[in-house]
mmCIF file of C-alpha atoms in Angstrom:
data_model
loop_
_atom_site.group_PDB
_atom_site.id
_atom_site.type_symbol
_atom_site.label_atom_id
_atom_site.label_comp_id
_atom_site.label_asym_id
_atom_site.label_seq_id
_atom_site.Cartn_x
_atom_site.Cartn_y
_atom_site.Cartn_z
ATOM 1 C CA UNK A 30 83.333 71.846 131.633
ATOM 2 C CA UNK A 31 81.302 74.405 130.007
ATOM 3 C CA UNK A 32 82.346 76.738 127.073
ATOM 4 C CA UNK A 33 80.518 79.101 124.986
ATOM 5 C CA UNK A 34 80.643 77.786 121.029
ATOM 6 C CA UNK A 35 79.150 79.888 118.742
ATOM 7 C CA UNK A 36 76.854 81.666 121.158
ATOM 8 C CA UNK A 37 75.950 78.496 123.025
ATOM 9 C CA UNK A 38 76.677 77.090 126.229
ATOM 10 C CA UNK A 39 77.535 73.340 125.807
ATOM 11 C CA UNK A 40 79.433 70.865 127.793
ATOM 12 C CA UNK A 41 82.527 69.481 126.909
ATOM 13 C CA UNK A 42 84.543 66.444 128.540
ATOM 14 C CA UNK A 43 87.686 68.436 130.895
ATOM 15 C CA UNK A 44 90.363 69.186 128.764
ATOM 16 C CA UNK A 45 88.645 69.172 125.046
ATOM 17 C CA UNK A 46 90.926 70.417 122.438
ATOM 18 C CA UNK A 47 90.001 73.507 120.176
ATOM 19 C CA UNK A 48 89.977 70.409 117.201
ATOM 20 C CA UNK A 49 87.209 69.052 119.753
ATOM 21 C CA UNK A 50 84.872 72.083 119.576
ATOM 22 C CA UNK A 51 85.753 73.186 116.005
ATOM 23 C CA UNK A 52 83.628 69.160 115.141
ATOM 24 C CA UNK A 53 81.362 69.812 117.830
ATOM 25 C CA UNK A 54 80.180 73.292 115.772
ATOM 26 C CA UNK A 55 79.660 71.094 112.917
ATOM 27 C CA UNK A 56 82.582 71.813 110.776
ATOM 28 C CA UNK A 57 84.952 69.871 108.428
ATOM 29 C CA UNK A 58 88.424 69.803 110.223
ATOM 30 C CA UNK A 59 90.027 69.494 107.383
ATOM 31 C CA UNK A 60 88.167 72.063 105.017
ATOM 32 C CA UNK A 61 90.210 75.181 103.845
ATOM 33 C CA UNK A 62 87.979 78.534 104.845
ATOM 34 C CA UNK A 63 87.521 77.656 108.622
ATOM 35 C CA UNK A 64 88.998 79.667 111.159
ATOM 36 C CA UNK A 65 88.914 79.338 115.364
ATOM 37 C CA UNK A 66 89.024 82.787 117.855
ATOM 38 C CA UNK A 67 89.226 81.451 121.212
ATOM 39 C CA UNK A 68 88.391 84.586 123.680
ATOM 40 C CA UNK A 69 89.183 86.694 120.105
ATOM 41 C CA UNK A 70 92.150 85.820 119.754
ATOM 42 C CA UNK A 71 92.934 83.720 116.471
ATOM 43 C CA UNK A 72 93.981 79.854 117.376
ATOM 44 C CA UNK A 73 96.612 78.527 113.903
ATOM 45 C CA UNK A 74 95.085 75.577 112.347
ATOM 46 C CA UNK A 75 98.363 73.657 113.096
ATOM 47 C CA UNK A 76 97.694 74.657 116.957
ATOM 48 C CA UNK A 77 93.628 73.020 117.128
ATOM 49 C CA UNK A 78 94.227 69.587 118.081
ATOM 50 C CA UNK A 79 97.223 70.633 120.696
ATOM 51 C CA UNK A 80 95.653 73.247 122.363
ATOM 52 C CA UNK A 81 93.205 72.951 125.344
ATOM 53 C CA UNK A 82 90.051 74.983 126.078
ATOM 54 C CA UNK A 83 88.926 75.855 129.469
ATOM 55 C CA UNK A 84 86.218 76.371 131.604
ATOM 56 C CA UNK A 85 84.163 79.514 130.246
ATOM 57 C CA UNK A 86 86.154 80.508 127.597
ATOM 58 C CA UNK A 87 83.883 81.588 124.967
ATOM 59 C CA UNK A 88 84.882 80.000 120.947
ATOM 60 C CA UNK A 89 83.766 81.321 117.866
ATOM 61 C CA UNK A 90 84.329 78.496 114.794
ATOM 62 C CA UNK A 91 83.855 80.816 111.592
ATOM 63 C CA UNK A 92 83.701 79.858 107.634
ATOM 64 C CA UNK A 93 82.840 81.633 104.341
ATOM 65 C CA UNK A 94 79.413 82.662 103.146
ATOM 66 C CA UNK A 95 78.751 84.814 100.240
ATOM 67 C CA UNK A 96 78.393 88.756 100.512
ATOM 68 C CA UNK A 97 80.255 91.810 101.424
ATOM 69 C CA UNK B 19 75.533 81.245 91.408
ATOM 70 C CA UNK B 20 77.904 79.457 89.524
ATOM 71 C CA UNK B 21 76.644 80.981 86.131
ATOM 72 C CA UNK B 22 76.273 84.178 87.096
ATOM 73 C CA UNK B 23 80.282 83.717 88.099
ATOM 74 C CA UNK B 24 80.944 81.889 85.280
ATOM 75 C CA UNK B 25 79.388 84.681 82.899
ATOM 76 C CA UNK B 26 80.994 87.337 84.823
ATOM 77 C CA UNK B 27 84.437 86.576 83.951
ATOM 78 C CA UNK B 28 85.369 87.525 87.432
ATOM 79 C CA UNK B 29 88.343 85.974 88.956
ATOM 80 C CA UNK B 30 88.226 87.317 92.667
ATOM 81 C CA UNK B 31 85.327 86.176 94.909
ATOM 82 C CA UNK B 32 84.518 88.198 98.269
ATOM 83 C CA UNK B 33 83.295 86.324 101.054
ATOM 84 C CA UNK B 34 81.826 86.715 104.465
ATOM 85 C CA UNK B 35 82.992 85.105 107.597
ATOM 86 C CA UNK B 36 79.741 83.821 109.667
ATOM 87 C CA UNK B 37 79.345 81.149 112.599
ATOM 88 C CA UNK B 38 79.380 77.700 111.099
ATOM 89 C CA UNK B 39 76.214 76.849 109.599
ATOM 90 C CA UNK B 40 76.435 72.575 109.852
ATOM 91 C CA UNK B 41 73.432 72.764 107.312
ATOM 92 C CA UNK B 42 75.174 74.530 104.940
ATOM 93 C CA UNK B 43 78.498 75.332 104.972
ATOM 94 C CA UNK B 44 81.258 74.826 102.522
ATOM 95 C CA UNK B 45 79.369 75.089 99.334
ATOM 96 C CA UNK B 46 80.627 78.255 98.905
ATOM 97 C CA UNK B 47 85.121 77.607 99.318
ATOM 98 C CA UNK B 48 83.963 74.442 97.293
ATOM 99 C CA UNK B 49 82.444 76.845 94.538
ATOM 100 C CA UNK B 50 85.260 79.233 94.550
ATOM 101 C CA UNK B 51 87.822 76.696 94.206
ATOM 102 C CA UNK B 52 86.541 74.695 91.937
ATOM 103 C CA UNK B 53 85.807 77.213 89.855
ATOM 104 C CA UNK B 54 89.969 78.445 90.083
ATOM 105 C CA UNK B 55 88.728 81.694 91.669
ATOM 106 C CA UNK B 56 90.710 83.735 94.319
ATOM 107 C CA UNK B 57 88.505 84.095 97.163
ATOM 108 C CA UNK B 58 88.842 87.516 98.949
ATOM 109 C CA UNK B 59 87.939 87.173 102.520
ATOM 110 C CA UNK B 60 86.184 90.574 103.770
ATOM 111 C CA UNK B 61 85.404 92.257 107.419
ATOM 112 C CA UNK B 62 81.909 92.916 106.323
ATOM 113 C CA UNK B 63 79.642 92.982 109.901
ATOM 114 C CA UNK B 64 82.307 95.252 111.717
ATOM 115 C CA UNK B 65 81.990 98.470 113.093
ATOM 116 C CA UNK B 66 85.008 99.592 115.280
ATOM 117 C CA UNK B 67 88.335 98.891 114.023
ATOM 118 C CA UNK B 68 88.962 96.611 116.721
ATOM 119 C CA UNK B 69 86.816 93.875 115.552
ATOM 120 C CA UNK B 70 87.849 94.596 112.071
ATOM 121 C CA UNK B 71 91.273 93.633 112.519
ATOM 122 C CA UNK B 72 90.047 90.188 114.298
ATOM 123 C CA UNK B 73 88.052 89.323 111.387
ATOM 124 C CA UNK B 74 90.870 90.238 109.318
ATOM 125 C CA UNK B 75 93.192 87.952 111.407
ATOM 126 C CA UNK B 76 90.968 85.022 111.698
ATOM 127 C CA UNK B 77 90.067 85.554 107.744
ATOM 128 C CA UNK B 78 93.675 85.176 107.022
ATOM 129 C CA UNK B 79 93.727 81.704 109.087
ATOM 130 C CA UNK B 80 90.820 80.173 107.540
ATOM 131 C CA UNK B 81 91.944 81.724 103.730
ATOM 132 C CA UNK B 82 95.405 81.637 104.367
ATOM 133 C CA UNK B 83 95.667 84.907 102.110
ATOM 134 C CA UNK B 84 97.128 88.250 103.638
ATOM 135 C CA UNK B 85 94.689 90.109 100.834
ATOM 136 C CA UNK B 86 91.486 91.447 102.735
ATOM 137 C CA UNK B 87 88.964 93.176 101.877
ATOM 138 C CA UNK B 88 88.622 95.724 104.542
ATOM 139 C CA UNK B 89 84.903 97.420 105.559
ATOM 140 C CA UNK B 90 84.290 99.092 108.525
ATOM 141 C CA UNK B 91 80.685 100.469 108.784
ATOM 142 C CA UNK B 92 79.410 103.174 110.676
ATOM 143 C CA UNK B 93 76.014 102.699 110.934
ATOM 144 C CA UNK B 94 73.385 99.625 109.682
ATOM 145 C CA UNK B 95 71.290 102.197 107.916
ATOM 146 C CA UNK B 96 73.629 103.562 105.523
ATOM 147 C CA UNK B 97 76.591 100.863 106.089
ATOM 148 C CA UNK B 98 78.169 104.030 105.439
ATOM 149 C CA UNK B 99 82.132 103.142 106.129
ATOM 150 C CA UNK B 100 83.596 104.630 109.185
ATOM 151 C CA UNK B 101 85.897 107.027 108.394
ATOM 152 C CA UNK B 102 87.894 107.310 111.480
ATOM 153 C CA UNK B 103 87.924 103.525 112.578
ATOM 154 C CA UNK B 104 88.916 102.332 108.559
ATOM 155 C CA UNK B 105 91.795 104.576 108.815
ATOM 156 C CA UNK B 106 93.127 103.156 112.022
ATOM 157 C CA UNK B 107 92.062 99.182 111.386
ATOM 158 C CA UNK B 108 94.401 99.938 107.977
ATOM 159 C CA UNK B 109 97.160 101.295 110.319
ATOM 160 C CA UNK B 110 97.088 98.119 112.053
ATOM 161 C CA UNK B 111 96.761 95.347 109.326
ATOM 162 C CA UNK B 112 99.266 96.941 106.857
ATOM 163 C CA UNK B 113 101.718 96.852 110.130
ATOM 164 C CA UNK B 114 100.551 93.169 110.459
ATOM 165 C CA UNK B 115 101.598 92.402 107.090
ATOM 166 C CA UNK B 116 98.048 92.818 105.405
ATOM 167 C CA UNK B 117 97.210 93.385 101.272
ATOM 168 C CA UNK B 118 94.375 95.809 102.273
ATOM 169 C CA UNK B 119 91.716 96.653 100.095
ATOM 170 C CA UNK B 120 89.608 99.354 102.141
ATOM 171 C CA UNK B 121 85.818 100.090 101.071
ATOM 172 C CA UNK B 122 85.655 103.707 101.735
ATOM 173 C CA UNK B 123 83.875 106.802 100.937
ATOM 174 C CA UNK B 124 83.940 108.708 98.103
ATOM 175 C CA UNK B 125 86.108 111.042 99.660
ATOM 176 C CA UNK B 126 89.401 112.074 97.559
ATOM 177 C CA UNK B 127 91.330 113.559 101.141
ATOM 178 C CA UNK B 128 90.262 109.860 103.126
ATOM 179 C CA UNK B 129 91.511 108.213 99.610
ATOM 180 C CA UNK B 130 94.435 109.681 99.635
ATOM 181 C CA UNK B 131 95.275 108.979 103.913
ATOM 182 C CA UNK B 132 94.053 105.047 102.747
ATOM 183 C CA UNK B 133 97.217 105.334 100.325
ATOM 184 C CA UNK B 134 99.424 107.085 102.696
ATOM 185 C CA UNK B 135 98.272 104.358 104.997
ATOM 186 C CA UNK B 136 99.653 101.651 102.850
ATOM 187 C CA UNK B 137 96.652 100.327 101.187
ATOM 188 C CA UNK B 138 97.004 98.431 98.179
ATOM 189 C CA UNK B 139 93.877 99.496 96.214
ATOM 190 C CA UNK B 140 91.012 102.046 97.270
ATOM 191 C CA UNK B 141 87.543 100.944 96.907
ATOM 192 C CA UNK B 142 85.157 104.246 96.491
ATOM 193 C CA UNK B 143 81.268 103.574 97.060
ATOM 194 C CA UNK B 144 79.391 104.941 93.752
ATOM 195 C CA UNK B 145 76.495 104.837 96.430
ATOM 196 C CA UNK B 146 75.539 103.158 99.808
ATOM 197 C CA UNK B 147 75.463 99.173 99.438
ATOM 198 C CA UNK B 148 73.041 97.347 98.113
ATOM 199 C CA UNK B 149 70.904 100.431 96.818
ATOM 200 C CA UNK B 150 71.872 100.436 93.130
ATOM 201 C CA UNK B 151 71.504 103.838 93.343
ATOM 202 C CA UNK B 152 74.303 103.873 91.249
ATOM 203 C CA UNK B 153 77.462 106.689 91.284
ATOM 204 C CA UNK B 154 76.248 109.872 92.919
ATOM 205 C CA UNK B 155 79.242 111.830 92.647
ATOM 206 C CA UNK B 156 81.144 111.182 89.341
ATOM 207 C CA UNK B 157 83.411 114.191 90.213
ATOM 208 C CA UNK B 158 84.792 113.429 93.351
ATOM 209 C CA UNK B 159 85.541 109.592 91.576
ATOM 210 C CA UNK B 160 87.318 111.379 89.002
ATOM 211 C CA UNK B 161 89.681 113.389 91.984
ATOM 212 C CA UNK B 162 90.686 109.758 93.525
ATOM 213 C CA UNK B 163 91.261 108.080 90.503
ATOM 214 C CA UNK B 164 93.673 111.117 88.931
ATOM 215 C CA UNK B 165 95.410 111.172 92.341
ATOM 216 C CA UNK B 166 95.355 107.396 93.151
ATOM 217 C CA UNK B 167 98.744 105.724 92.632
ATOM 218 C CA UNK B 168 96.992 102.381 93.578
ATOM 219 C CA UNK B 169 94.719 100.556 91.622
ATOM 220 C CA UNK B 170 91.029 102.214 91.976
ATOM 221 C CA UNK B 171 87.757 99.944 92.262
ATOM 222 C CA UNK B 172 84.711 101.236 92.411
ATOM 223 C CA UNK B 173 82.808 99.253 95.671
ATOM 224 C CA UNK B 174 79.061 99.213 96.134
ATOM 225 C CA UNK B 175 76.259 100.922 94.761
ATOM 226 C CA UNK B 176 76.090 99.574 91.300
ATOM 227 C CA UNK B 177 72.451 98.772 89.602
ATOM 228 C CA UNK B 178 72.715 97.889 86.241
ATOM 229 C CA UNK B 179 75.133 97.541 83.418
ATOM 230 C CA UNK B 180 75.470 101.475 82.559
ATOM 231 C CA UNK B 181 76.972 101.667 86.096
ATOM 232 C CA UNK B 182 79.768 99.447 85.956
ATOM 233 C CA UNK B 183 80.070 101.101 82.241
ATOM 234 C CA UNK B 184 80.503 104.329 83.970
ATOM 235 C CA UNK B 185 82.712 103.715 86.794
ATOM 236 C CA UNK B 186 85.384 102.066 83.968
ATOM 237 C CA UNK B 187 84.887 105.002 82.197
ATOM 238 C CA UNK B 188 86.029 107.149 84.733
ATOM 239 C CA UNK B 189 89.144 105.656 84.611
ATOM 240 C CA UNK B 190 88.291 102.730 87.778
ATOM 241 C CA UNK B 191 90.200 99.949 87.342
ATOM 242 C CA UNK B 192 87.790 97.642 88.302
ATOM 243 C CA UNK B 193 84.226 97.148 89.488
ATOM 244 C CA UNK B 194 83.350 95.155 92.709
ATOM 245 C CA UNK B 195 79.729 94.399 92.849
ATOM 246 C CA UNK B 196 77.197 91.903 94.303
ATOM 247 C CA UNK B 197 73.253 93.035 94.803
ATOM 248 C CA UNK B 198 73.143 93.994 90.988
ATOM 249 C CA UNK B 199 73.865 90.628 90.385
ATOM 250 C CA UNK B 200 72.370 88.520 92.894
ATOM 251 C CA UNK B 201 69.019 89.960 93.171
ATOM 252 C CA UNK B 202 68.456 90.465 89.595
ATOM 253 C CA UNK B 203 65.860 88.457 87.512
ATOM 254 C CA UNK B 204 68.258 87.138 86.130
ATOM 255 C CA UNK B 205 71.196 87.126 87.179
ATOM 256 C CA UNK B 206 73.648 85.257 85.034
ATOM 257 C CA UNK B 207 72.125 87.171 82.508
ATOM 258 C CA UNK B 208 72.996 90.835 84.492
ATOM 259 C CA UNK B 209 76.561 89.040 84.977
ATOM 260 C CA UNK B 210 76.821 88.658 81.393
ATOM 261 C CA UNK B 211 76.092 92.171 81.057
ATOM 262 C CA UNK B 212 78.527 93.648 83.349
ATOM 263 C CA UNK B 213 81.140 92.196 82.244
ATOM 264 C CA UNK B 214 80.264 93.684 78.793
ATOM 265 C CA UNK B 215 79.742 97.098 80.559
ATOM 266 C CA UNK B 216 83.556 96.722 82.096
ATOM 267 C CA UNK B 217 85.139 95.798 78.843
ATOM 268 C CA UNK B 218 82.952 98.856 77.455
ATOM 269 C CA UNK B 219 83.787 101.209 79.933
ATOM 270 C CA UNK B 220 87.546 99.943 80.215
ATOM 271 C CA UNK B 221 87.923 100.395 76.463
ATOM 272 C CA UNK B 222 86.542 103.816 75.566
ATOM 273 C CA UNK B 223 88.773 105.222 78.618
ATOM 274 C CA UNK B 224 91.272 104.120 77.036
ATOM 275 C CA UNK B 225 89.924 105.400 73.237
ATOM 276 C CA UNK B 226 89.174 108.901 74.781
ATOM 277 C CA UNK B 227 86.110 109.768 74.586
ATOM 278 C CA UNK B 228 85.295 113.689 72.959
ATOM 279 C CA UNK B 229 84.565 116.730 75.118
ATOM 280 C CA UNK B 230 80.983 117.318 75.735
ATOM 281 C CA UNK B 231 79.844 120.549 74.353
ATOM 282 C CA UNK B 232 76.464 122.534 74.209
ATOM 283 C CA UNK B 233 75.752 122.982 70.469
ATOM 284 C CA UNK B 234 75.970 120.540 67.234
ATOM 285 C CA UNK B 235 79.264 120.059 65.897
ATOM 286 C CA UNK B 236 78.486 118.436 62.048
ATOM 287 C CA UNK B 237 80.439 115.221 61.313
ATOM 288 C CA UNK B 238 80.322 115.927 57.479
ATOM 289 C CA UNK B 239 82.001 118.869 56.147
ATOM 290 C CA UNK B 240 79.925 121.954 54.543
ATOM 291 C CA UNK B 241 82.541 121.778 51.777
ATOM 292 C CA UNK B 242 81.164 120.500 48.626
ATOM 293 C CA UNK B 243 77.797 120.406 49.759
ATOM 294 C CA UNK B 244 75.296 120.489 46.473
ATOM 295 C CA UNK B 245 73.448 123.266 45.419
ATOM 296 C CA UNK B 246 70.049 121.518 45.004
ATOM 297 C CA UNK B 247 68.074 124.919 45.096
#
C-alpha cells in the first residue's frame, strides 16, 4: 500500500503498523521527543505498534529541533 | 550550544517540532536532558488556531508535558502573533487540560483576555522576533505587568544584555530569548551576559529605582560647605 510519510509517497507492506512508518522516517522508537499525527490526529506512543495504517492516509513522524 | 546554556543559567529549553531529520535528530532532547533542563515544546510554524492546537497535542505526546508554549503567527513578515486565532487556540488547550504560555502582543486588553482565558503566564513581544530591535513600547509592558496576576515574560525581540536588563526592570518575571544568543559572536559569552542583565534587572526592581526628574538633585548636602573664597 501507499501512504504519505513526511511529505513522501512510499510503499509499505499491507497492514504496516504506525511503529512501522515511525522507523521507516528514520526515527528512534524508543527516543522521548517523537510524536506520530496520522491524518492530524495524534496516535499515543503506547498505541504505534498496535495500530494499522491504511492505504493513503497521509503520517507526519515529528521530533524536537531548536527555536521558537 | 551547550555553553551558551550552560552560561545562561536557564532551566527551561523551547523547542520546535519539525519532520524527522534521520541525519540529525535527537541531539537536541539528548542536550536538554542531559543537561537536567525542562524542555518546553512550542507551536512555532502555525498560523490558524487549528493547527496550533495539533502541534500542541502531538507536542504533548512526544514531551509528555501539558506546558506549551503557545505562538500563533499572523503573517511570515512580522511573525506578528494572531490576535484572534491565539485567543481561541488558548480556549481550546486550557479546556484540553493545557499549561499555556501564549506569545502575544504587547497589548494590555489581549493580555488581560489571555488571563481570563486561563493562561498560565503571558509572554509580551518587546519587538517582532528575531529583530533585536529590542522593547518598543516600555509603557504598554508596564500596563500588563501591573495588571497581570500571572507570571509575565517578556518573548522576542531582545538584542543585547541592556534588553533583558530592561524588561526585568519593568517588573517581567522572566526573559525568553533565542536570536540574541544564537547568532551572536559569541554566544556563550552574550549568554553569560544575560543572565547578568536578568539578575540586574530582577534586583534593582526589587531595590526601587528613584524617579527620573529634569534638573540635578546634589547627593551632598550644601550644609557645611567651606568658605574657600
Amino acid at each position: 500500500m501507499t501512504i504519505e510519510l513526511n511529505g513522501e509517497r512510499i510503499e509499505l507492506t499491507a497492514g504496516a503498523s504506525v511503529a512501522e512508518a515511525v522507523a521507516h522516517a528514520g526515527a528512534d522508537l524508543g527516543r522521548r521527543g517523537v510524536a506520530v499525527a496520522v491524518d492530524g490526529e495524534v496516535v499515543p506512543r503506547s498505541a504505534w505498534h498496535r495500530t494499522e495504517l491504511s492505504e493513503g492516509q497521509r503520517v507526519e513522524v515529528v521530533g524536537a529541533i531548536q527555536g521558537g | 550550544m551547550e555553553a551558551a546554556l550552560h552560561a545562561s543559567g536557564t532551566e527551561i529549553v523551547t523547542v520546535a517540532l519539525r519532520r524527522v531529520d534521520p541525519a540529525a535528530q535527537g541531539s537536541m532532547v539528548e542536550l536538554i536532558e542531559r543537561l537536567g533542563l525542562f524542555a518546553l515544546p512550542n507551536t512555532a510554524g502555525c498560523y490558524t488556531a487549528r493547527d496550533a492546537v495539533r502541534a500542541a497535542r502531538l507536542a504533548r505526546e512526544a514531551f509528555e508535558t501539558d506546558w506549551v508554549k503557545l505562538e500563533v503567527i499572523g503573517d511570515d513578515r512580522t511573525l506578528l502573533p494572531d490576535a484572534v486565532e491565539l485567543l481561541a487556540a488558548t480556549e481550546t488547550l486550557v479546556d484540553d487540560g493545557f499549561t499555556v504560555l501564549p506569545y502575544t502582543n504587547d497589548d494590555p486588553v489581549l493580555a488581560r483576555r489571555l488571563e481570563d482565558a486561563g493562561c498560565a503566564a503571558v509572554m509580551p513581544l518587546g519587538s517582532p522576533i528575531g529583530s533585536g530591535a529590542g522593547i518598543r513600547n516600555p509603557y504598554n509592558l508596564r500596563i500588563i505587568v501591573e495588571a497581570a496576576t500571572v507570571p509575565v515574560i517578556l518573548d522576542a525581540g531582545i538584542g543585547t544584555a541592556s534588553d533583558a536588563a530592561l524588561a526585568m526592570e519593568l517588573g517581567c518575571d522572566g526573559v525568553l530569548l533565542a536570536s540574541s544568543v544564537s547568532r551572536a559572536a559569541d554566544p556563550a559569552r552574550m549568554a553569560a551576559a544575560m543572565r547578568g542583565a536578568v539578575e540586574a534587572g530582577y534586583e534593582a526592581r526589587r531595590a526601587g529605582r528613584i524617579p527620573r526628574r529634569l534638573h540635578a538633585a546634589a547627593s551632598t548636602p550644601d550644609e557645611g560647605l567651606p568658605d574657600l573664597g
